[in-house]
XYZ file of C-alpha atoms in Angstrom:
356
model
C -50.519 4.537 -12.524
C -48.293 5.157 -15.572
C -49.958 6.762 -18.563
C -49.283 8.217 -21.998
C -50.592 11.629 -20.939
C -47.428 13.735 -20.820
C -49.050 16.750 -19.174
C -50.435 14.534 -16.419
C -47.096 12.799 -15.849
C -45.301 16.143 -15.947
C -47.577 17.497 -13.205
C -47.182 14.322 -11.159
C -43.401 14.549 -11.393
C -43.397 18.194 -10.289
C -45.515 17.267 -7.271
C -43.219 14.328 -6.508
C -40.155 16.546 -6.728
C -41.606 19.266 -4.487
C -42.801 16.779 -1.892
C -39.525 14.818 -1.723
C -36.987 17.604 -2.193
C -35.970 17.918 1.511
C -35.472 14.144 1.784
C -33.558 14.046 -1.502
C -31.273 16.852 -0.322
C -30.659 15.037 2.964
C -29.815 11.842 1.083
C -27.465 13.764 -1.214
C -25.640 15.289 1.774
C -25.323 11.851 3.368
C -23.879 10.308 0.200
C -21.374 13.162 -0.042
C -20.330 12.636 3.595
C -19.972 8.873 3.122
C -17.879 9.256 -0.022
C -15.736 11.971 1.556
C -14.966 9.687 4.494
C -14.240 6.804 2.135
C -11.893 8.853 -0.039
C -9.865 10.360 2.788
C -6.729 12.422 2.088
C -4.626 9.623 3.580
C -6.073 7.075 1.182
C -4.821 5.934 -2.224
C -6.642 8.653 -4.184
C -5.899 12.376 -4.377
C -9.358 13.947 -4.324
C -9.787 17.646 -5.032
C -13.451 17.821 -4.046
C -16.642 15.860 -3.497
C -19.841 17.718 -4.287
C -23.425 16.958 -5.179
C -26.854 18.309 -6.004
C -30.486 17.337 -6.461
C -31.396 17.783 -10.122
C -33.782 20.638 -10.807
C -37.293 19.438 -11.693
C -37.479 21.418 -14.933
C -34.074 20.145 -16.006
C -35.238 16.613 -15.209
C -38.347 17.015 -17.352
C -36.286 18.366 -20.246
C -33.952 15.368 -19.984
C -36.881 12.934 -20.032
C -38.458 14.722 -22.987
C -35.208 14.624 -24.950
C -34.009 11.099 -24.160
C -36.994 8.907 -23.360
C -40.377 10.375 -24.281
C -40.232 9.918 -28.086
C -39.390 6.194 -27.921
C -41.936 5.471 -25.167
C -44.771 7.212 -26.991
C -43.744 5.615 -30.284
C -43.999 2.209 -28.599
C -47.293 3.220 -26.995
C -45.795 2.338 -23.605
C -47.213 4.105 -20.508
C -44.635 5.792 -18.315
C -43.841 7.750 -15.178
C -41.036 10.272 -15.363
C -39.283 9.741 -12.024
C -37.851 6.224 -12.668
C -36.063 7.486 -15.797
C -34.181 10.248 -13.968
C -31.402 8.096 -12.533
C -29.319 11.175 -11.723
C -32.005 12.929 -9.687
C -29.367 12.799 -6.973
C -25.955 13.438 -8.479
C -22.587 13.358 -6.736
C -19.281 14.281 -8.328
C -15.807 13.224 -7.214
C -13.046 15.302 -8.762
C -9.619 13.630 -8.717
C -6.223 15.049 -9.517
C -5.116 12.405 -12.016
C -6.789 10.383 -14.746
C -5.522 6.998 -13.541
C -7.384 7.555 -10.269
C -10.842 7.272 -11.830
C -10.772 3.483 -11.669
C -9.388 3.601 -8.133
C -12.459 5.560 -7.039
C -14.735 3.087 -8.811
C -13.000 0.237 -6.981
C -13.335 1.928 -3.586
C -17.041 2.731 -3.901
C -17.818 -0.931 -4.567
C -17.078 -1.604 -0.887
C -20.106 0.444 0.197
C -22.379 0.622 -2.838
C -24.018 -1.663 -5.344
C -23.147 -0.600 -8.885
C -26.224 -0.818 -11.066
C -24.669 0.631 -14.200
C -21.337 2.040 -15.375
C -20.753 4.401 -18.265
C -17.098 4.781 -19.155
C -17.014 8.118 -20.918
C -13.258 7.841 -21.437
C -13.567 4.653 -23.458
C -16.638 5.964 -25.257
C -14.781 8.834 -26.883
C -11.550 7.051 -27.755
C -10.691 7.425 -31.448
C -13.592 9.818 -31.960
C -14.025 13.565 -32.191
C -16.444 13.630 -29.268
C -16.112 16.364 -26.691
C -13.369 15.855 -24.141
C -15.653 17.384 -21.521
C -17.721 14.244 -21.343
C -14.835 11.990 -20.425
C -14.913 10.398 -17.007
C -16.764 7.611 -15.257
C -20.484 7.684 -14.510
C -21.774 5.056 -12.087
C -25.362 4.486 -11.008
C -25.137 3.473 -7.357
C -27.140 2.609 -4.294
C -26.078 1.524 -0.825
C -25.232 -2.159 -0.583
C -27.152 -4.508 1.712
C -24.774 -3.997 4.637
C -25.015 -0.214 4.483
C -28.785 -0.228 3.914
C -29.227 -2.230 7.124
C -27.585 0.470 9.257
C -30.102 2.605 11.220
C -28.428 5.871 10.209
C -29.091 5.064 6.544
C -32.737 4.012 6.937
C -34.216 7.279 5.638
C -32.531 6.988 2.236
C -31.617 3.311 2.047
C -33.496 2.808 -1.207
C -32.334 5.968 -2.959
C -30.110 5.552 -5.986
C -27.762 8.244 -7.277
C -25.369 8.909 -10.107
C -21.693 9.303 -9.278
C -19.537 11.198 -11.751
C -15.795 10.725 -11.388
C -13.613 13.216 -13.240
C -10.197 14.776 -13.093
C -9.808 18.495 -12.393
C -8.944 19.033 -16.051
C -11.984 17.087 -17.280
C -14.215 18.970 -14.858
C -12.844 22.316 -15.999
C -13.344 21.440 -19.639
C -16.902 20.313 -18.925
C -17.708 23.736 -17.463
C -16.169 25.545 -20.436
C -17.655 23.095 -22.929
C -21.154 23.959 -21.752
C -20.444 27.617 -22.508
C -19.809 26.856 -26.180
C -23.280 27.318 -27.616
C -22.690 25.779 -31.038
C -20.491 22.686 -31.450
C -22.058 20.367 -34.027
C -23.656 22.173 -36.945
C -20.833 24.655 -37.334
C -18.178 25.400 -39.968
C -15.349 22.878 -40.138
C -12.695 25.453 -39.234
C -14.475 26.332 -35.987
C -15.015 22.671 -35.132
C -11.288 22.019 -35.633
C -10.465 24.841 -33.233
C -12.706 23.303 -30.575
C -11.075 19.920 -31.142
C -7.597 21.453 -30.807
C -8.638 23.110 -27.558
C -10.022 19.845 -26.161
C -6.797 18.079 -27.175
C -4.784 20.645 -25.203
C -6.865 19.903 -22.112
C -6.321 16.195 -22.644
C -2.587 16.760 -23.027
C -2.567 18.745 -19.766
C -4.262 15.831 -17.982
C -1.615 13.434 -19.287
C 1.277 15.773 -18.460
C 0.145 16.263 -14.859
C 0.060 12.488 -14.397
C 3.470 12.014 -16.001
C 4.985 14.805 -13.894
C 3.606 13.088 -10.786
C 5.108 9.767 -11.885
C 8.455 11.349 -12.724
C 8.540 13.123 -9.361
C 7.841 9.894 -7.485
C 10.451 8.025 -9.541
C 13.043 10.717 -8.835
C 12.404 10.535 -5.093
C 12.623 6.734 -5.102
C 15.782 6.645 -7.201
C 18.658 5.124 -5.245
C 21.470 7.618 -4.514
C 24.581 7.078 -6.626
C 26.890 8.710 -4.111
C 29.260 7.194 -1.589
C 28.394 7.631 2.082
C 30.619 9.102 4.730
C 29.776 9.100 8.452
C 30.101 12.085 10.688
C 32.448 11.130 13.545
C 30.309 12.868 16.168
C 26.855 11.739 15.124
C 27.379 8.614 13.053
C 24.974 10.078 10.504
C 25.538 8.929 6.937
C 26.098 11.840 4.591
C 26.381 11.993 0.870
C 29.441 13.062 -1.074
C 29.842 13.349 -4.804
C 32.205 15.022 -7.232
C 30.401 17.919 -8.928
C 29.121 17.255 -12.421
C 26.870 19.091 -14.827
C 23.888 17.216 -13.441
C 24.702 17.730 -9.774
C 22.587 20.807 -9.118
C 20.877 21.264 -5.798
C 17.171 20.932 -6.394
C 14.223 19.695 -4.333
C 15.059 16.056 -5.070
C 18.783 16.206 -4.371
C 18.130 18.332 -1.283
C 15.854 15.620 0.116
C 18.371 12.866 -0.559
C 20.951 14.744 1.480
C 18.683 16.203 4.175
C 17.062 12.849 4.881
C 20.479 11.456 5.779
C 21.013 14.145 8.380
C 17.449 14.244 9.721
C 16.131 10.701 9.407
C 13.082 11.167 11.629
C 11.867 14.451 10.151
C 9.212 14.602 7.444
C 10.019 17.321 4.934
C 6.893 18.791 3.346
C 7.236 19.127 -0.449
C 5.954 22.713 -0.628
C 8.356 23.877 2.090
C 11.275 22.042 0.499
C 10.495 23.630 -2.846
C 10.504 27.158 -1.409
C 13.520 26.549 0.825
C 15.724 25.253 -1.992
C 14.639 28.189 -4.127
C 15.753 30.501 -1.288
C 19.125 28.742 -1.053
C 19.727 29.199 -4.778
C 18.746 32.871 -4.552
C 21.291 33.379 -1.753
C 24.066 31.503 -3.553
C 23.389 30.826 -7.211
C 24.963 27.670 -8.572
C 24.787 25.752 -5.307
C 25.511 22.111 -6.135
C 24.448 19.026 -4.270
C 28.075 18.191 -3.462
C 28.785 21.680 -2.120
C 25.601 21.629 -0.042
C 26.498 18.212 1.340
C 30.029 19.296 2.218
C 28.731 22.505 3.764
C 26.431 20.591 6.110
C 29.078 18.013 6.941
C 31.567 20.729 7.907
C 29.223 22.845 10.056
C 26.463 20.694 11.497
C 28.392 19.576 14.592
C 28.822 23.204 15.708
C 25.214 24.062 14.918
C 23.927 21.062 16.837
C 25.821 22.225 19.903
C 24.283 25.660 19.482
C 20.878 24.006 19.086
C 21.253 22.374 22.520
C 22.179 25.764 24.006
C 19.238 27.476 22.305
C 16.729 24.883 23.527
C 18.030 25.186 27.092
C 17.572 28.950 26.953
C 14.264 28.809 25.062
C 12.250 25.748 26.169
C 9.273 26.863 24.095
C 11.331 27.803 21.056
C 11.602 25.910 17.794
C 14.866 24.756 16.227
C 13.743 22.365 13.525
C 15.890 20.924 10.701
C 15.226 23.947 8.495
C 16.576 26.151 11.279
C 19.605 23.893 11.646
C 20.316 24.117 7.931
C 19.894 27.911 7.940
C 22.505 28.171 10.697
C 24.806 25.782 8.814
C 24.556 27.940 5.712
C 25.288 31.090 7.684
C 28.215 29.485 9.489
C 29.755 28.383 6.194
C 29.604 31.893 4.683
C 28.124 34.659 6.803
C 28.180 37.112 3.912
C 26.506 35.069 1.166
C 24.031 33.497 3.559
C 23.292 36.506 5.721
C 19.591 36.411 4.598
C 19.289 32.859 5.949
C 18.926 34.224 9.495
C 16.881 37.097 10.810
C 18.636 39.812 12.792
C 17.741 38.465 16.236
C 18.735 34.896 15.364
C 21.944 36.066 13.678
C 22.997 38.212 16.644
C 22.298 35.411 19.142
C 24.270 32.916 17.055
C 27.204 35.288 16.608
C 27.305 35.965 20.347
C 27.361 32.243 21.091
C 30.108 31.652 18.514
C 32.265 34.354 20.026
C 31.816 32.865 23.481
C 32.259 29.189 22.570
C 34.176 29.285 19.319
C 33.437 27.322 16.174
C 34.783 23.933 17.257
């Protein structure tokens, strides 16, 4: 029965925690697994990590003492500690971008009942509160459908707190907890902390805007005219060089996707490959790159057929095709595009079959 005897309730909570710890840890692991499956990499949210923990019993008692005990004892209201520790099981989802916090909240509603939501982002708007406490906190439990499943029976009635943060918010939270004095401090020091938190907030915003700008650039309709290769019928892009016609990851993709329509170019590989091209021939423009491919790809594709006949297990993917096109266009500037063995084999084939 609840009481006003803190030492008794403290002892009862410690016993409760010790007795239920294995079951709480199992429930925590199950919630993490369910959320991880829900927030899959192929879904609408970029999740950096999903992690969780069972709150330490001493930390739980300190939280109760700080937040709830004074008001309960002032009101002469008997209590038990456990019901007030709503984050006894805590799970954290760390997203890449700030606008994904609400997306996570929307997704979890399909499997969980939301008992309470604390929007830490809204709570600190127009205040000097610590940036580290931004994010969404949701008190959750499995919904009726999930609770009815046999695999969830052992922890069907357990509630937990879900924290949803960005990587930047999570990083600031860790650093923020290392700052021992933040309130009763000189104004100059407080301003420095506020400036630092603002820089973290700016970084969060910039990452999101860079993502949006990248997606907009990739979706932007080409402004070039198309010309078809007589042999392949592939549409290629041609444009008169201008100051803004550099070959970069975006312009590379617009051209390469015309030549290799069924190939998925990975961003990280494209980024490195274009950087290599520029290191081999500085000042490469999109129009020069396009013309280079258009002039050489027919020969390289014939060599590709020869190579695959001779090497059934070998790989001659679009990057390899482009490397050979570069080398064929200028075997001095683009010598590094091919390794010695590949270069010698290609040269031997060219001598035997010619370039046309």
